[in-house]
Amino acid sequence: EYMGTTLHMSAARARAARLLSHIDPMAAETAAAASPPKRTTLSTHVLDQSNGRPAAGVRVELSRHDGNGIWTLLTTATTNKDGRCGVPELTGDMELTPGEYQLVFHAGAYLLDNVRIETAKPQFLDLVPIRFLITDPGTHFHVPLLLSPFGYATYRGS
């Protein structure tokens, strides 16, 4: 898996830097200066609990709050066949700085097209906003959405 490999390699580099700092502090400083800074990245995953499968084709919008009540749309993506929007699709080369962000999932359109449960009519959910804070630069944030016709849940994933 791409992200698992990236995280594993980052941990290995950090361990190597700690070991190198004990052996040769000057070499460790030079290696740290030569390493590119870690970017803050974001991904999401939508799971359709009513059908027991990934939710493909869900539109997702990423916005950032400016601190003065205004949300600025940064990007729009669509979940793939596995229900995922990874780093390239969601944030590309964008740097996510510390602040308040929001993912808006266009759940209503997905549910209308994909849920066959008669009790899901009339429709209850439409847009599902999830607001979160990025306070730890250089880390990966995974914000999954567990979706059903009458509710949803989220958590900070890995």
Tab-separated table of N, CA and C in Angstrom:
chain	number	residue	atom	x	y	z
A	1	GLU	N	0.846	-1.176	0.000
A	1	GLU	CA	0.000	0.000	0.000
A	1	GLU	C	0.883	1.227	0.000
A	2	TYR	N	0.540	2.198	-0.815
A	2	TYR	CA	1.370	3.385	-0.991
A	2	TYR	C	1.588	4.140	0.316
A	3	MET	N	0.496	4.499	1.017
A	3	MET	CA	0.647	5.311	2.227
A	3	MET	C	1.351	4.524	3.325
A	4	GLY	N	1.056	3.225	3.464
A	4	GLY	CA	1.724	2.419	4.478
A	4	GLY	C	3.220	2.387	4.245
A	5	THR	N	3.628	2.270	2.986
A	5	THR	CA	5.047	2.263	2.651
A	5	THR	C	5.679	3.605	2.985
A	6	THR	N	4.993	4.688	2.672
A	6	THR	CA	5.527	6.012	2.962
A	6	THR	C	5.714	6.193	4.462
A	7	LEU	N	4.705	5.804	5.243
A	7	LEU	CA	4.805	5.963	6.689
A	7	LEU	C	5.910	5.074	7.248
A	8	HIS	N	6.030	3.854	6.740
A	8	HIS	CA	7.069	2.936	7.185
A	8	HIS	C	8.453	3.510	6.876
A	9	MET	N	8.630	4.062	5.682
A	9	MET	CA	9.922	4.630	5.298
A	9	MET	C	10.241	5.858	6.140
A	10	SER	N	9.242	6.666	6.479
A	10	SER	CA	9.469	7.837	7.321
A	10	SER	C	9.950	7.423	8.698
A	11	ALA	N	9.353	6.378	9.254
A	11	ALA	CA	9.772	5.884	10.567
A	11	ALA	C	11.197	5.347	10.506
A	12	ALA	N	11.512	4.659	9.420
A	12	ALA	CA	12.876	4.118	9.268
A	12	ALA	C	13.894	5.252	9.166
A	13	ARG	N	13.560	6.314	8.429
A	13	ARG	CA	14.469	7.462	8.333
A	13	ARG	C	14.661	8.127	9.686
A	14	ALA	N	13.595	8.226	10.459
A	14	ALA	CA	13.690	8.850	11.785
A	14	ALA	C	14.581	8.020	12.705
A	15	ARG	N	14.442	6.686	12.672
A	15	ARG	CA	15.302	5.819	13.495
A	15	ARG	C	16.755	5.941	13.065
A	16	ALA	N	16.987	5.980	11.755
A	16	ALA	CA	18.362	6.109	11.253
A	16	ALA	C	18.970	7.439	11.685
A	17	ALA	N	18.183	8.504	11.666
A	17	ALA	CA	18.690	9.811	12.083
A	17	ALA	C	19.052	9.809	13.567
A	18	ARG	N	18.216	9.146	14.389
A	18	ARG	CA	18.532	9.074	15.826
A	18	ARG	C	19.823	8.297	16.053
A	19	LEU	N	19.984	7.176	15.358
A	19	LEU	CA	21.210	6.387	15.500
A	19	LEU	C	22.418	7.179	15.034
A	20	LEU	N	22.284	7.874	13.907
A	20	LEU	CA	23.386	8.655	13.365
A	20	LEU	C	23.770	9.793	14.313
A	21	SER	N	22.795	10.368	15.008
A	21	SER	CA	23.101	11.470	15.921
A	21	SER	C	23.960	11.008	17.092
A	22	HIS	N	23.840	9.731	17.476
A	22	HIS	CA	24.676	9.191	18.558
A	22	HIS	C	26.094	8.923	18.067
A	23	ILE	N	26.213	8.523	16.796
A	23	ILE	CA	27.525	8.179	16.249
A	23	ILE	C	28.282	9.427	15.818
A	24	ASP	N	27.632	10.291	15.042
A	24	ASP	CA	28.280	11.486	14.502
A	24	ASP	C	27.269	12.628	14.459
A	25	PRO	N	27.201	13.469	15.506
A	25	PRO	CA	26.202	14.539	15.560
A	25	PRO	C	26.237	15.478	14.364
A	26	MET	N	27.433	15.798	13.835
A	26	MET	CA	27.528	16.701	12.688
A	26	MET	C	26.890	16.079	11.447
A	27	ALA	N	27.121	14.782	11.238
A	27	ALA	CA	26.547	14.088	10.083
A	27	ALA	C	25.019	14.055	10.198
A	28	ALA	N	24.525	13.893	11.410
A	28	ALA	CA	23.073	13.863	11.613
A	28	ALA	C	22.456	15.209	11.266
A	29	GLU	N	23.104	16.302	11.657
A	29	GLU	CA	22.586	17.634	11.338
A	29	GLU	C	22.582	17.862	9.835
A	30	THR	N	23.651	17.423	9.155
A	30	THR	CA	23.740	17.579	7.705
A	30	THR	C	22.645	16.768	7.017
A	31	ALA	N	22.417	15.543	7.484
A	31	ALA	CA	21.380	14.689	6.890
A	31	ALA	C	20.001	15.293	7.105
A	32	ALA	N	19.747	15.835	8.298
A	32	ALA	CA	18.446	16.444	8.591
A	32	ALA	C	18.212	17.664	7.708
A	33	ALA	N	19.253	18.464	7.495
A	33	ALA	CA	19.116	19.653	6.659
A	33	ALA	C	18.876	19.286	5.203
A	34	ALA	N	19.430	18.154	4.762
A	34	ALA	CA	19.281	17.733	3.365
A	34	ALA	C	17.924	17.085	3.099
A	35	SER	N	17.248	16.587	4.141
A	35	SER	CA	15.957	15.927	3.961
A	35	SER	C	14.884	16.961	3.686
A	36	PRO	N	14.020	16.700	2.703
A	36	PRO	CA	12.933	17.638	2.464
A	36	PRO	C	11.963	17.604	3.643
A	37	PRO	N	11.346	18.739	3.979
A	37	PRO	CA	10.388	18.733	5.086
A	37	PRO	C	9.188	17.867	4.731
A	38	LYS	N	8.628	17.214	5.737
A	38	LYS	CA	7.457	16.378	5.526
A	38	LYS	C	6.238	17.262	5.288
A	39	ARG	N	5.435	16.869	4.322
A	39	ARG	CA	4.204	17.590	4.032
A	39	ARG	C	3.068	17.019	4.874
A	40	THR	N	2.116	17.863	5.196
A	40	THR	CA	0.887	17.403	5.822
A	40	THR	C	-0.009	16.893	4.702
A	41	THR	N	-0.491	15.668	4.833
A	41	THR	CA	-1.320	15.068	3.785
A	41	THR	C	-2.674	14.658	4.357
A	42	LEU	N	-3.634	14.463	3.463
A	42	LEU	CA	-5.002	14.154	3.847
A	42	LEU	C	-5.587	13.143	2.879
A	43	SER	N	-6.311	12.190	3.421
A	43	SER	CA	-7.053	11.230	2.592
A	43	SER	C	-8.388	10.947	3.278
A	44	THR	N	-9.304	10.348	2.530
A	44	THR	CA	-10.600	9.968	3.092
A	44	THR	C	-11.066	8.666	2.458
A	45	HIS	N	-12.062	8.073	3.073
A	45	HIS	CA	-12.601	6.787	2.639
A	45	HIS	C	-14.065	6.794	3.045
A	46	VAL	N	-14.958	6.499	2.119
A	46	VAL	CA	-16.386	6.471	2.432
A	46	VAL	C	-16.869	5.030	2.309
A	47	LEU	N	-17.481	4.551	3.384
A	47	LEU	CA	-18.021	3.189	3.408
A	47	LEU	C	-19.537	3.253	3.535
A	48	ASP	N	-20.223	2.560	2.640
A	48	ASP	CA	-21.681	2.498	2.619
A	48	ASP	C	-22.101	1.345	3.534
A	49	GLN	N	-22.564	1.675	4.725
A	49	GLN	CA	-22.928	0.642	5.688
A	49	GLN	C	-24.225	-0.067	5.316
A	50	SER	N	-25.098	0.581	4.576
A	50	SER	CA	-26.370	-0.052	4.223
A	50	SER	C	-26.187	-1.157	3.188
A	51	ASN	N	-25.167	-1.020	2.350
A	51	ASN	CA	-24.908	-2.034	1.319
A	51	ASN	C	-23.663	-2.865	1.621
A	52	GLY	N	-22.918	-2.491	2.660
A	52	GLY	CA	-21.738	-3.259	3.042
A	52	GLY	C	-20.617	-3.194	2.020
A	53	ARG	N	-20.395	-2.013	1.456
A	53	ARG	CA	-19.344	-1.876	0.441
A	53	ARG	C	-18.817	-0.436	0.423
A	54	PRO	N	-17.695	-0.225	-0.269
A	54	PRO	CA	-17.194	1.147	-0.418
A	54	PRO	C	-18.184	1.989	-1.220
A	55	ALA	N	-18.216	3.272	-0.925
A	55	ALA	CA	-19.116	4.199	-1.620
A	55	ALA	C	-18.346	4.883	-2.743
A	56	ALA	N	-18.472	4.361	-3.948
A	56	ALA	CA	-17.797	4.927	-5.123
A	56	ALA	C	-18.619	6.067	-5.691
A	57	GLY	N	-17.932	7.110	-6.169
A	57	GLY	CA	-18.610	8.208	-6.849
A	57	GLY	C	-19.153	9.302	-5.952
A	58	VAL	N	-18.701	9.362	-4.698
A	58	VAL	CA	-19.154	10.426	-3.790
A	58	VAL	C	-18.287	11.663	-4.011
A	59	ARG	N	-18.924	12.775	-4.274
A	59	ARG	CA	-18.191	14.033	-4.429
A	59	ARG	C	-17.761	14.522	-3.050
A	60	VAL	N	-16.504	14.973	-2.949
A	60	VAL	CA	-15.943	15.447	-1.682
A	60	VAL	C	-15.289	16.802	-1.931
A	61	GLU	N	-15.624	17.778	-1.089
A	61	GLU	CA	-15.027	19.109	-1.193
A	61	GLU	C	-14.167	19.364	0.038
A	62	LEU	N	-12.979	19.907	-0.167
A	62	LEU	CA	-12.089	20.291	0.924
A	62	LEU	C	-12.021	21.809	0.983
A	63	SER	N	-12.308	22.364	2.168
A	63	SER	CA	-12.268	23.820	2.373
A	63	SER	C	-11.440	24.138	3.608
A	64	ARG	N	-10.971	25.382	3.668
A	64	ARG	CA	-10.203	25.863	4.823
A	64	ARG	C	-10.867	27.119	5.355
A	65	HIS	N	-10.932	27.212	6.678
A	65	HIS	CA	-11.514	28.373	7.352
A	65	HIS	C	-10.439	29.435	7.520
A	66	ASP	N	-10.795	30.681	7.249
A	66	ASP	CA	-9.785	31.754	7.328
A	66	ASP	C	-9.696	32.398	8.702
A	67	GLY	N	-10.519	31.957	9.655
A	67	GLY	CA	-10.503	32.536	10.990
A	67	GLY	C	-11.455	33.706	11.144
A	68	ASN	N	-12.036	34.169	10.042
A	68	ASN	CA	-12.965	35.303	10.070
A	68	ASN	C	-14.356	34.919	9.577
A	69	GLY	N	-14.678	33.642	9.643
A	69	GLY	CA	-16.007	33.187	9.240
A	69	GLY	C	-16.141	32.806	7.784
A	70	ILE	N	-15.066	32.841	7.031
A	70	ILE	CA	-15.144	32.524	5.599
A	70	ILE	C	-14.443	31.195	5.319
A	71	TRP	N	-15.153	30.332	4.602
A	71	TRP	CA	-14.586	29.050	4.156
A	71	TRP	C	-14.168	29.203	2.701
A	72	THR	N	-12.946	28.783	2.391
A	72	THR	CA	-12.437	28.848	1.025
A	72	THR	C	-12.314	27.427	0.480
A	73	LEU	N	-12.979	27.169	-0.640
A	73	LEU	CA	-12.898	25.861	-1.285
A	73	LEU	C	-11.493	25.674	-1.843
A	74	LEU	N	-10.827	24.595	-1.434
A	74	LEU	CA	-9.479	24.302	-1.911
A	74	LEU	C	-9.476	23.331	-3.082
A	75	THR	N	-10.324	22.315	-3.004
A	75	THR	CA	-10.352	21.305	-4.062
A	75	THR	C	-11.625	20.476	-3.972
A	76	THR	N	-11.942	19.826	-5.071
A	76	THR	CA	-13.064	18.885	-5.141
A	76	THR	C	-12.540	17.594	-5.743
A	77	ALA	N	-12.958	16.469	-5.176
A	77	ALA	CA	-12.547	15.158	-5.674
A	77	ALA	C	-13.749	14.226	-5.629
A	78	THR	N	-13.602	13.050	-6.205
A	78	THR	CA	-14.651	12.032	-6.201
A	78	THR	C	-14.047	10.712	-5.753
A	79	THR	N	-14.756	10.012	-4.868
A	79	THR	CA	-14.230	8.727	-4.392
A	79	THR	C	-14.131	7.726	-5.539
A	80	ASN	N	-13.083	6.915	-5.500
A	80	ASN	CA	-12.864	5.911	-6.546
A	80	ASN	C	-13.687	4.653	-6.261
A	81	LYS	N	-13.472	3.592	-7.017
A	81	LYS	CA	-14.263	2.363	-6.863
A	81	LYS	C	-14.095	1.729	-5.496
A	82	ASP	N	-13.005	2.064	-4.792
A	82	ASP	CA	-12.780	1.556	-3.442
A	82	ASP	C	-13.292	2.531	-2.383
A	83	GLY	N	-13.992	3.583	-2.817
A	83	GLY	CA	-14.540	4.568	-1.891
A	83	GLY	C	-13.499	5.526	-1.330
A	84	ARG	N	-12.342	5.612	-1.967
A	84	ARG	CA	-11.234	6.399	-1.434
A	84	ARG	C	-10.929	7.641	-2.271
A	85	CYS	N	-10.462	8.662	-1.575
A	85	CYS	CA	-9.807	9.821	-2.181
A	85	CYS	C	-8.468	9.896	-1.480
A	86	GLY	N	-7.427	9.560	-2.202
A	86	GLY	CA	-6.093	9.569	-1.618
A	86	GLY	C	-5.448	10.933	-1.712
A	87	VAL	N	-4.193	10.981	-1.322
A	87	VAL	CA	-3.440	12.238	-1.313
A	87	VAL	C	-3.404	12.890	-2.689
A	88	PRO	N	-3.073	12.149	-3.763
A	88	PRO	CA	-2.990	12.840	-5.062
A	88	PRO	C	-4.316	13.473	-5.486
A	89	GLU	N	-5.427	12.774	-5.263
A	89	GLU	CA	-6.730	13.277	-5.705
A	89	GLU	C	-7.233	14.412	-4.814
A	90	LEU	N	-6.977	14.321	-3.528
A	90	LEU	CA	-7.580	15.263	-2.592
A	90	LEU	C	-6.736	16.507	-2.356
A	91	THR	N	-5.433	16.346	-2.221
A	91	THR	CA	-4.608	17.517	-1.901
A	91	THR	C	-3.512	17.787	-2.912
A	92	GLY	N	-3.178	16.831	-3.760
A	92	GLY	CA	-2.133	17.042	-4.760
A	92	GLY	C	-0.859	17.557	-4.137
A	93	ASP	N	-0.312	18.641	-4.668
A	93	ASP	CA	0.911	19.244	-4.137
A	93	ASP	C	0.628	20.331	-3.113
A	94	MET	N	-0.618	20.514	-2.756
A	94	MET	CA	-1.019	21.563	-1.824
A	94	MET	C	-0.418	21.313	-0.435
A	95	GLU	N	0.031	22.371	0.216
A	95	GLU	CA	0.532	22.268	1.580
A	95	GLU	C	-0.603	22.633	2.533
A	96	LEU	N	-0.938	21.696	3.411
A	96	LEU	CA	-1.974	21.952	4.402
A	96	LEU	C	-1.307	22.491	5.657
A	97	THR	N	-1.491	23.762	5.906
A	97	THR	CA	-0.897	24.413	7.068
A	97	THR	C	-1.834	24.260	8.267
A	98	PRO	N	-1.332	24.460	9.471
A	98	PRO	CA	-2.223	24.357	10.634
A	98	PRO	C	-3.429	25.275	10.496
A	99	GLY	N	-4.582	24.741	10.877
A	99	GLY	CA	-5.812	25.514	10.781
A	99	GLY	C	-7.024	24.624	10.831
A	100	GLU	N	-8.195	25.222	10.576
A	100	GLU	CA	-9.462	24.498	10.580
A	100	GLU	C	-9.862	24.172	9.147
A	101	TYR	N	-10.178	22.909	8.917
A	101	TYR	CA	-10.542	22.426	7.586
A	101	TYR	C	-11.915	21.758	7.651
A	102	GLN	N	-12.492	21.569	6.477
A	102	GLN	CA	-13.791	20.917	6.381
A	102	GLN	C	-13.839	20.056	5.125
A	103	LEU	N	-14.272	18.837	5.300
A	103	LEU	CA	-14.613	17.970	4.178
A	103	LEU	C	-16.132	17.947	4.100
A	104	VAL	N	-16.677	18.207	2.916
A	104	VAL	CA	-18.123	18.112	2.704
A	104	VAL	C	-18.358	16.963	1.735
A	105	PHE	N	-19.096	15.968	2.201
A	105	PHE	CA	-19.416	14.787	1.402
A	105	PHE	C	-20.816	14.973	0.823
A	106	HIS	N	-20.949	14.813	-0.476
A	106	HIS	CA	-22.252	14.913	-1.142
A	106	HIS	C	-22.934	13.553	-1.049
A	107	ALA	N	-23.376	13.242	0.160
A	107	ALA	CA	-23.929	11.925	0.468
A	107	ALA	C	-25.317	11.724	-0.124
A	108	GLY	N	-26.112	12.778	-0.178
A	108	GLY	CA	-27.483	12.646	-0.654
A	108	GLY	C	-27.572	12.094	-2.056
A	109	ALA	N	-26.771	12.618	-2.959
A	109	ALA	CA	-26.784	12.142	-4.345
A	109	ALA	C	-26.385	10.674	-4.412
A	110	TYR	N	-25.359	10.301	-3.640
A	110	TYR	CA	-24.930	8.896	-3.616
A	110	TYR	C	-26.054	8.003	-3.082
A	111	LEU	N	-26.662	8.401	-1.968
A	111	LEU	CA	-27.698	7.568	-1.358
A	111	LEU	C	-28.905	7.406	-2.281
A	112	LEU	N	-29.309	8.472	-2.961
A	112	LEU	CA	-30.442	8.368	-3.888
A	112	LEU	C	-30.175	7.357	-4.998
A	113	ASP	N	-28.938	7.318	-5.475
A	113	ASP	CA	-28.590	6.430	-6.588
A	113	ASP	C	-28.254	5.009	-6.161
A	114	ASN	N	-27.899	4.803	-4.888
A	114	ASN	CA	-27.335	3.509	-4.505
A	114	ASN	C	-28.052	2.759	-3.395
A	115	VAL	N	-28.946	3.390	-2.665
A	115	VAL	CA	-29.619	2.702	-1.559
A	115	VAL	C	-30.974	2.205	-2.033
A	116	ARG	N	-31.220	0.935	-1.836
A	116	ARG	CA	-32.459	0.314	-2.309
A	116	ARG	C	-33.424	0.000	-1.165
A	117	ILE	N	-33.146	0.536	-0.010
A	117	ILE	CA	-33.992	0.283	1.142
A	117	ILE	C	-35.183	1.241	1.085
A	118	GLU	N	-36.386	0.704	1.036
A	118	GLU	CA	-37.577	1.551	0.924
A	118	GLU	C	-37.732	2.491	2.105
A	119	THR	N	-37.248	2.067	3.274
A	119	THR	CA	-37.371	2.938	4.446
A	119	THR	C	-36.453	4.146	4.354
A	120	ALA	N	-35.543	4.167	3.364
A	120	ALA	CA	-34.656	5.321	3.188
A	120	ALA	C	-35.343	6.445	2.428
A	121	LYS	N	-36.587	6.253	2.049
A	121	LYS	CA	-37.351	7.293	1.363
A	121	LYS	C	-38.399	7.797	2.330
A	122	PRO	N	-38.646	9.048	2.513
A	122	PRO	CA	-37.930	10.150	1.890
A	122	PRO	C	-36.507	10.278	2.429
A	123	GLN	N	-35.722	10.924	1.636
A	123	GLN	CA	-34.300	11.083	1.953
A	123	GLN	C	-34.112	11.908	3.218
A	124	PHE	N	-33.126	11.515	4.038
A	124	PHE	CA	-32.829	12.227	5.278
A	124	PHE	C	-31.538	13.038	5.161
A	125	LEU	N	-30.450	12.445	4.673
A	125	LEU	CA	-29.155	13.124	4.582
A	125	LEU	C	-28.924	13.725	3.203
A	126	ASP	N	-28.217	14.838	3.183
A	126	ASP	CA	-27.791	15.428	1.920
A	126	ASP	C	-26.293	15.687	2.000
A	127	LEU	N	-25.891	16.869	2.409
A	127	LEU	CA	-24.472	17.175	2.568
A	127	LEU	C	-24.030	16.790	3.981
A	128	VAL	N	-22.869	16.147	4.071
A	128	VAL	CA	-22.315	15.762	5.371
A	128	VAL	C	-20.992	16.506	5.559
A	129	PRO	N	-21.010	17.553	6.415
A	129	PRO	CA	-19.765	18.289	6.666
A	129	PRO	C	-19.013	17.699	7.860
A	130	ILE	N	-17.718	17.589	7.721
A	130	ILE	CA	-16.876	17.155	8.835
A	130	ILE	C	-15.777	18.196	8.991
A	131	ARG	N	-15.785	18.871	10.138
A	131	ARG	CA	-14.780	19.894	10.421
A	131	ARG	C	-13.726	19.302	11.341
A	132	PHE	N	-12.472	19.645	11.062
A	132	PHE	CA	-11.364	19.114	11.860
A	132	PHE	C	-10.225	20.117	11.859
A	133	LEU	N	-9.346	19.958	12.831
A	133	LEU	CA	-8.196	20.852	12.982
A	133	LEU	C	-6.916	20.133	12.598
A	134	ILE	N	-6.071	20.835	11.888
A	134	ILE	CA	-4.714	20.355	11.643
A	134	ILE	C	-3.809	21.199	12.527
A	135	THR	N	-3.219	20.552	13.517
A	135	THR	CA	-2.347	21.245	14.467
A	135	THR	C	-0.935	20.695	14.463
A	136	ASP	N	-0.763	19.563	13.802
A	136	ASP	CA	0.523	18.859	13.814
A	136	ASP	C	1.061	18.763	12.387
A	137	PRO	N	1.774	19.798	11.914
A	137	PRO	CA	2.261	19.784	10.530
A	137	PRO	C	3.193	18.601	10.275
A	138	GLY	N	3.201	18.149	9.036
A	138	GLY	CA	4.093	17.064	8.638
A	138	GLY	C	3.540	15.686	8.922
A	139	THR	N	2.269	15.581	9.258
A	139	THR	CA	1.671	14.274	9.526
A	139	THR	C	0.592	13.977	8.489
A	140	HIS	N	0.130	12.735	8.493
A	140	HIS	CA	-0.940	12.328	7.590
A	140	HIS	C	-2.251	12.281	8.364
A	141	PHE	N	-3.292	12.854	7.777
A	141	PHE	CA	-4.625	12.824	8.360
A	141	PHE	C	-5.514	11.988	7.450
A	142	HIS	N	-6.198	11.009	8.040
A	142	HIS	CA	-7.154	10.188	7.300
A	142	HIS	C	-8.501	10.372	7.987
A	143	VAL	N	-9.496	10.832	7.225
A	143	VAL	CA	-10.812	11.143	7.785
A	143	VAL	C	-11.855	10.296	7.062
A	144	PRO	N	-12.148	9.103	7.581
A	144	PRO	CA	-13.136	8.239	6.947
A	144	PRO	C	-14.564	8.644	7.302
A	145	LEU	N	-15.496	8.256	6.450
A	145	LEU	CA	-16.918	8.481	6.692
A	145	LEU	C	-17.634	7.140	6.569
A	146	LEU	N	-18.326	6.743	7.630
A	146	LEU	CA	-19.175	5.553	7.609
A	146	LEU	C	-20.590	6.069	7.392
A	147	LEU	N	-21.192	5.704	6.283
A	147	LEU	CA	-22.435	6.316	5.833
A	147	LEU	C	-23.574	5.305	5.769
A	148	SER	N	-24.745	5.731	6.244
A	148	SER	CA	-25.974	4.963	6.072
A	148	SER	C	-27.085	5.970	5.770
A	149	PRO	N	-28.271	5.529	5.363
A	149	PRO	CA	-29.310	6.476	4.977
A	149	PRO	C	-29.762	7.433	6.088
A	150	PHE	N	-29.606	7.037	7.352
A	150	PHE	CA	-30.124	7.865	8.439
A	150	PHE	C	-29.062	8.347	9.416
A	151	GLY	N	-27.802	8.140	9.092
A	151	GLY	CA	-26.765	8.604	10.000
A	151	GLY	C	-25.384	8.368	9.428
A	152	TYR	N	-24.403	8.878	10.151
A	152	TYR	CA	-23.016	8.713	9.730
A	152	TYR	C	-22.110	8.803	10.952
A	153	ALA	N	-20.897	8.334	10.786
A	153	ALA	CA	-19.882	8.418	11.837
A	153	ALA	C	-18.545	8.673	11.177
A	154	THR	N	-17.645	9.258	11.936
A	154	THR	CA	-16.295	9.511	11.459
A	154	THR	C	-15.327	9.366	12.617
A	155	TYR	N	-14.057	9.334	12.309
A	155	TYR	CA	-13.000	9.251	13.308
A	155	TYR	C	-11.705	9.634	12.627
A	156	ARG	N	-10.670	9.849	13.408
A	156	ARG	CA	-9.359	10.093	12.809
A	156	ARG	C	-8.711	8.742	12.577
A	157	GLY	N	-8.552	8.407	11.322
A	157	GLY	CA	-7.928	7.143	10.955
A	157	GLY	C	-6.432	7.276	10.841
A	158	SER	N	-5.827	6.271	10.247
A	158	SER	CA	-4.365	6.306	10.071
A	158	SER	C	-3.998	6.061	8.628
